[in-house]
mmCIF file of C-alpha atoms in Angstrom:
data_model
loop_
_atom_site.group_PDB
_atom_site.id
_atom_site.type_symbol
_atom_site.label_atom_id
_atom_site.label_comp_id
_atom_site.label_asym_id
_atom_site.label_seq_id
_atom_site.Cartn_x
_atom_site.Cartn_y
_atom_site.Cartn_z
ATOM 1 C CA MET A 1 -0.065 -0.012 0.018
ATOM 2 C CA ALA A 2 1.348 3.313 -1.139
ATOM 3 C CA HIS A 3 0.841 5.255 2.077
ATOM 4 C CA ALA A 4 3.639 3.803 3.978
ATOM 5 C CA ASN A 5 5.834 6.823 3.418
ATOM 6 C CA LYS A 6 3.734 9.621 4.635
ATOM 7 C CA LYS A 7 3.371 12.522 2.199
ATOM 8 C CA GLN A 8 4.458 15.887 3.470
ATOM 9 C CA PHE A 9 2.308 18.970 2.901
ATOM 10 C CA ALA A 10 3.066 22.678 3.292
ATOM 11 C CA VAL A 11 0.197 25.204 3.480
ATOM 12 C CA ILE A 12 1.097 28.727 2.882
ATOM 13 C CA GLY A 13 -1.431 31.352 4.189
ATOM 14 C CA MET A 14 -3.311 30.803 7.343
ATOM 15 C CA GLY A 15 -6.543 32.629 6.485
ATOM 16 C CA ARG A 16 -9.867 30.726 6.863
ATOM 17 C CA PHE A 17 -9.290 28.528 3.802
ATOM 18 C CA GLY A 18 -5.706 27.779 4.502
ATOM 19 C CA LEU A 19 -6.372 26.901 8.033
ATOM 20 C CA SER A 20 -9.210 24.674 7.003
ATOM 21 C CA VAL A 21 -6.972 22.732 4.525
ATOM 22 C CA ALA A 22 -4.081 22.430 7.008
ATOM 23 C CA THR A 23 -6.348 21.192 9.953
ATOM 24 C CA ALA A 24 -8.227 18.735 7.569
ATOM 25 C CA LEU A 25 -4.884 17.196 6.442
ATOM 26 C CA SER A 26 -3.502 17.208 9.884
ATOM 27 C CA ASN A 27 -6.633 15.351 11.220
ATOM 28 C CA MET A 28 -5.910 12.676 8.579
ATOM 29 C CA GLY A 29 -2.582 12.037 10.505
ATOM 30 C CA LEU A 30 -0.405 13.656 7.705
ATOM 31 C CA ASP A 31 2.679 15.810 8.226
ATOM 32 C CA VAL A 32 1.765 19.471 7.596
ATOM 33 C CA LEU A 33 3.952 22.600 7.731
ATOM 34 C CA ALA A 34 1.901 25.713 8.093
ATOM 35 C CA ILE A 35 3.417 29.063 6.907
ATOM 36 C CA ASP A 36 2.129 32.599 7.362
ATOM 37 C CA ALA A 37 3.796 36.035 7.294
ATOM 38 C CA ASP A 38 1.843 36.952 10.401
ATOM 39 C CA GLU A 39 3.306 35.435 13.580
ATOM 40 C CA HIS A 40 0.033 35.709 15.426
ATOM 41 C CA ARG A 41 -1.622 33.499 12.864
ATOM 42 C CA THR A 42 1.171 30.906 12.940
ATOM 43 C CA GLN A 43 0.826 30.740 16.834
ATOM 44 C CA LEU A 44 -2.863 30.084 16.565
ATOM 45 C CA VAL A 45 -2.319 27.174 14.286
ATOM 46 C CA ALA A 46 0.782 25.754 16.022
ATOM 47 C CA ASN A 47 -0.997 23.203 18.185
ATOM 48 C CA LEU A 48 -3.129 21.934 15.211
ATOM 49 C CA VAL A 49 -0.431 21.008 12.785
ATOM 50 C CA THR A 50 3.069 19.259 12.808
ATOM 51 C CA HIS A 51 4.997 22.509 12.356
ATOM 52 C CA ALA A 52 4.062 26.162 12.120
ATOM 53 C CA VAL A 53 6.526 28.836 10.879
ATOM 54 C CA SER A 54 6.239 32.629 10.401
ATOM 55 C CA ALA A 55 7.907 33.480 7.023
ATOM 56 C CA ASP A 56 7.507 35.684 4.077
ATOM 57 C CA SER A 57 6.709 33.349 1.210
ATOM 58 C CA THR A 58 7.693 35.984 -1.391
ATOM 59 C CA ASP A 59 11.161 35.780 -0.096
ATOM 60 C CA GLU A 60 12.971 32.998 -2.015
ATOM 61 C CA GLU A 61 15.678 32.584 0.519
ATOM 62 C CA ALA A 62 13.220 32.177 3.303
ATOM 63 C CA LEU A 63 11.371 29.317 1.400
ATOM 64 C CA ARG A 64 14.644 27.783 0.404
ATOM 65 C CA ALA A 65 15.723 27.760 4.040
ATOM 66 C CA LEU A 66 12.605 25.877 5.062
ATOM 67 C CA GLY A 67 13.445 23.155 2.477
ATOM 68 C CA ILE A 68 10.117 23.835 0.787
ATOM 69 C CA ARG A 69 11.089 21.730 -2.223
ATOM 70 C CA ASN A 70 11.252 18.645 -0.164
ATOM 71 C CA PHE A 71 7.499 18.771 0.332
ATOM 72 C CA ASP A 72 5.331 16.551 -1.805
ATOM 73 C CA VAL A 73 2.554 19.119 -2.055
ATOM 74 C CA VAL A 74 2.509 22.898 -1.416
ATOM 75 C CA VAL A 75 -0.858 24.618 -1.075
ATOM 76 C CA VAL A 76 -0.670 28.411 -1.543
ATOM 77 C CA ALA A 77 -3.727 29.722 0.220
ATOM 78 C CA ILE A 78 -2.762 33.345 0.372
ATOM 79 C CA GLY A 79 -5.851 35.585 0.924
ATOM 80 C CA GLU A 80 -6.349 39.050 -0.530
ATOM 81 C CA ASP A 81 -2.827 39.581 -1.878
ATOM 82 C CA ILE A 82 -2.896 38.408 -5.457
ATOM 83 C CA GLN A 83 0.523 39.692 -6.140
ATOM 84 C CA ALA A 84 2.022 37.720 -3.289
ATOM 85 C CA SER A 85 0.092 34.598 -4.332
ATOM 86 C CA ILE A 86 1.544 34.877 -7.920
ATOM 87 C CA LEU A 87 5.075 35.625 -6.698
ATOM 88 C CA THR A 88 4.965 32.740 -4.157
ATOM 89 C CA THR A 89 3.859 30.407 -6.995
ATOM 90 C CA LEU A 90 6.626 31.550 -9.297
ATOM 91 C CA ILE A 91 9.328 30.969 -6.504
ATOM 92 C CA LEU A 92 7.851 27.460 -5.671
ATOM 93 C CA LYS A 93 8.045 26.607 -9.440
ATOM 94 C CA ASP A 94 11.619 27.917 -9.605
ATOM 95 C CA LEU A 95 12.632 25.955 -6.587
ATOM 96 C CA GLY A 96 11.248 22.807 -8.065
ATOM 97 C CA SER A 97 8.260 21.916 -5.866
ATOM 98 C CA PRO A 98 6.695 18.734 -7.233
ATOM 99 C CA LEU A 99 3.123 19.769 -6.835
ATOM 100 C CA ILE A 100 1.779 23.243 -6.395
ATOM 101 C CA VAL A 101 -1.811 23.855 -5.554
ATOM 102 C CA VAL A 102 -3.020 27.465 -5.506
ATOM 103 C CA LYS A 103 -6.146 29.263 -4.266
ATOM 104 C CA ALA A 104 -7.395 31.807 -6.813
ATOM 105 C CA GLN A 105 -9.434 34.779 -6.064
ATOM 106 C CA ASN A 106 -11.199 34.997 -9.454
ATOM 107 C CA GLU A 107 -11.038 33.377 -12.843
ATOM 108 C CA LEU A 108 -8.439 35.992 -14.195
ATOM 109 C CA HIS A 109 -6.242 35.254 -11.266
ATOM 110 C CA GLY A 110 -6.723 31.508 -11.889
ATOM 111 C CA LYS A 111 -5.755 31.862 -15.625
ATOM 112 C CA VAL A 112 -2.557 33.690 -14.575
ATOM 113 C CA LEU A 113 -1.651 31.011 -11.950
ATOM 114 C CA GLN A 114 -2.024 28.217 -14.646
ATOM 115 C CA LYS A 115 0.197 30.048 -17.019
ATOM 116 C CA ILE A 116 2.977 30.448 -14.562
ATOM 117 C CA GLY A 117 2.860 26.773 -13.633
ATOM 118 C CA ALA A 118 0.468 26.071 -10.790
ATOM 119 C CA ASP A 119 -0.399 22.398 -11.048
ATOM 120 C CA LYS A 120 -3.847 22.866 -9.716
ATOM 121 C CA VAL A 121 -5.923 25.974 -9.236
ATOM 122 C CA ILE A 122 -8.836 25.909 -6.733
ATOM 123 C CA TYR A 123 -11.604 28.364 -6.048
ATOM 124 C CA PRO A 124 -12.524 28.232 -2.343
ATOM 125 C CA GLU A 125 -16.082 29.341 -3.025
ATOM 126 C CA ARG A 126 -16.486 26.058 -4.941
ATOM 127 C CA ASP A 127 -13.886 23.817 -3.184
ATOM 128 C CA MET A 128 -14.194 23.448 0.642
ATOM 129 C CA GLY A 129 -10.945 23.097 2.384
ATOM 130 C CA LEU A 130 -11.947 19.654 3.512
ATOM 131 C CA ARG A 131 -12.803 18.457 0.031
ATOM 132 C CA VAL A 132 -9.471 19.857 -1.226
ATOM 133 C CA ALA A 133 -7.707 17.909 1.539
ATOM 134 C CA HIS A 134 -9.239 14.689 0.369
ATOM 135 C CA HIS A 135 -8.336 15.343 -3.218
ATOM 136 C CA LEU A 136 -4.791 15.966 -2.256
ATOM 137 C CA THR A 137 -4.353 12.832 -0.152
ATOM 138 C CA SER A 138 -6.016 10.490 -2.557
ATOM 139 C CA PRO A 139 -5.836 11.107 -6.256
ATOM 140 C CA ASN A 140 -8.532 8.440 -6.720
ATOM 141 C CA VAL A 141 -10.991 10.646 -5.005
ATOM 142 C CA LEU A 142 -13.240 12.428 -7.597
ATOM 143 C CA ASP A 143 -15.732 14.047 -5.236
ATOM 144 C CA TYR A 144 -16.406 14.454 -1.574
ATOM 145 C CA ILE A 145 -19.728 15.456 -0.141
ATOM 146 C CA GLU A 146 -20.354 16.254 3.482
ATOM 147 C CA LEU A 147 -23.760 14.868 4.608
ATOM 148 C CA SER A 148 -23.415 15.855 8.281
ATOM 149 C CA ASP A 149 -20.733 16.446 10.872
ATOM 150 C CA GLU A 150 -20.220 12.673 11.020
ATOM 151 C CA TYR A 151 -21.075 11.231 7.643
ATOM 152 C CA SER A 152 -19.874 11.905 4.047
ATOM 153 C CA ILE A 153 -20.187 10.396 0.634
ATOM 154 C CA VAL A 154 -17.015 9.814 -1.519
ATOM 155 C CA GLU A 155 -16.774 9.120 -5.142
ATOM 156 C CA MET A 156 -13.573 7.058 -5.701
ATOM 157 C CA ARG A 157 -11.947 5.791 -8.772
ATOM 158 C CA VAL A 158 -11.313 1.990 -8.552
ATOM 159 C CA SER A 159 -7.659 1.514 -7.564
ATOM 160 C CA SER A 160 -5.301 -1.093 -9.343
ATOM 161 C CA GLU A 161 -5.621 -3.194 -6.225
ATOM 162 C CA MET A 162 -9.409 -3.353 -6.563
ATOM 163 C CA VAL A 163 -9.590 -4.347 -10.282
ATOM 164 C CA GLY A 164 -10.825 -7.832 -10.985
ATOM 165 C CA LYS A 165 -12.176 -8.168 -7.436
ATOM 166 C CA ASN A 166 -15.845 -8.228 -6.401
ATOM 167 C CA LEU A 167 -17.447 -6.447 -3.388
ATOM 168 C CA ILE A 168 -17.461 -9.695 -1.427
ATOM 169 C CA GLU A 169 -13.712 -10.030 -1.713
ATOM 170 C CA LEU A 170 -12.988 -6.389 -0.923
ATOM 171 C CA ASP A 171 -15.420 -6.530 2.042
ATOM 172 C CA ILE A 172 -15.238 -2.737 2.456
ATOM 173 C CA ARG A 173 -18.007 -2.790 5.062
ATOM 174 C CA ALA A 174 -16.295 -5.216 7.360
ATOM 175 C CA GLN A 175 -12.818 -3.733 6.849
ATOM 176 C CA PHE A 176 -13.666 0.107 7.005
ATOM 177 C CA GLY A 177 -17.286 0.276 8.236
ATOM 178 C CA CYS A 178 -18.261 2.004 4.909
ATOM 179 C CA ASN A 179 -20.992 0.989 2.375
ATOM 180 C CA VAL A 180 -20.783 0.853 -1.415
ATOM 181 C CA MET A 181 -23.946 2.548 -2.562
ATOM 182 C CA ALA A 182 -23.335 2.463 -6.237
ATOM 183 C CA ILE A 183 -21.018 1.688 -8.995
ATOM 184 C CA LYS A 184 -20.637 4.146 -11.886
ATOM 185 C CA ARG A 185 -19.559 2.560 -15.213
ATOM 186 C CA GLY A 186 -19.397 5.191 -17.859
ATOM 187 C CA ALA A 187 -22.784 6.831 -18.104
ATOM 188 C CA ARG A 188 -24.454 3.918 -16.201
ATOM 189 C CA MET A 189 -25.136 4.235 -12.537
ATOM 190 C CA ASN A 190 -25.674 0.847 -10.863
ATOM 191 C CA ILE A 191 -27.567 1.421 -7.648
ATOM 192 C CA SER A 192 -27.206 -1.353 -4.928
ATOM 193 C CA PRO A 193 -24.700 -3.302 -7.138
ATOM 194 C CA SER A 194 -24.416 -7.154 -6.936
ATOM 195 C CA ALA A 195 -21.835 -8.254 -4.446
ATOM 196 C CA ALA A 196 -20.458 -10.651 -6.999
ATOM 197 C CA GLU A 197 -20.005 -8.098 -9.686
ATOM 198 C CA ARG A 198 -16.314 -7.841 -10.677
ATOM 199 C CA LEU A 199 -14.731 -4.275 -10.748
ATOM 200 C CA THR A 200 -13.154 -2.794 -13.797
ATOM 201 C CA ALA A 201 -10.339 -0.131 -13.991
ATOM 202 C CA ASP A 202 -12.974 2.342 -15.329
ATOM 203 C CA ASP A 203 -15.465 2.008 -12.509
ATOM 204 C CA VAL A 204 -16.127 4.703 -9.835
ATOM 205 C CA LEU A 205 -17.432 3.562 -6.509
ATOM 206 C CA VAL A 206 -19.913 5.753 -4.591
ATOM 207 C CA ILE A 207 -19.236 5.075 -0.968
ATOM 208 C CA VAL A 208 -21.055 6.397 2.290
ATOM 209 C CA GLY A 209 -19.557 6.202 5.717
ATOM 210 C CA GLU A 210 -18.359 8.045 8.743
ATOM 211 C CA LYS A 211 -15.566 10.585 7.955
ATOM 212 C CA ASN A 212 -12.798 8.807 9.718
ATOM 213 C CA ASP A 213 -13.713 5.483 8.218
ATOM 214 C CA LEU A 214 -13.671 6.971 4.750
ATOM 215 C CA THR A 215 -10.386 8.507 5.363
ATOM 216 C CA LYS A 216 -8.965 5.103 6.354
ATOM 217 C CA LEU A 217 -10.436 3.644 3.192
ATOM 218 C CA GLU A 218 -8.887 6.424 1.006
ATOM 219 C CA LEU A 219 -5.494 6.139 2.439
ATOM 220 C CA ALA A 220 -5.478 2.317 2.250
ATOM 221 C CA TYR A 221 -6.202 2.663 -1.473
ATOM 222 C CA ALA A 222 -4.380 5.839 -2.244
ATOM 223 C CA GLU A 223 -2.085 5.553 -5.373
ATOM 224 C CA ALA A 224 0.798 7.818 -5.890
#
């Protein structure tokens, strides 16, 4: 299983959105470095994440000193300052960060970010921090919908380990306490699928469960 070596995440900008992504990742048991230019903000988040540092992300030397390029994923969640967001993204690209995810204020900002090399642009109005955290930890997750404080629905691409197996063999309910509600195969949605049906590489599972159980399932089948 691919999650033996824990991925490391850095989140720059501890506004409401950045804080939400950082804490969601941290709650999944992942290593998170939180960075904000405002020392007061980093102090507020210090107990919630692995490390919290006060640094100016538009200063290349400061980011280099933090070893930012060693992080698997860097989320740039800088709030109002579009210029700082763009400059930070450029520096990260220059330093060779493997995956740069940047929050955009609007469509135009998003277009600029894509042009300068952001790997993924997110619009927080559309993407809640929690959903983004799930996308980052498991590339197989296509969508994540909160039903309540405890329960969520996740749409998850079948991983290579699942191909050719049926629901009896996978036994997701016994192993993770989650239920497969449906299997999507192309345009067809198979509600209450037969437990004997074998999964193909193109299938998408629609699974409901408690949030912690879904997280365990996602991490167990996460593919790099």
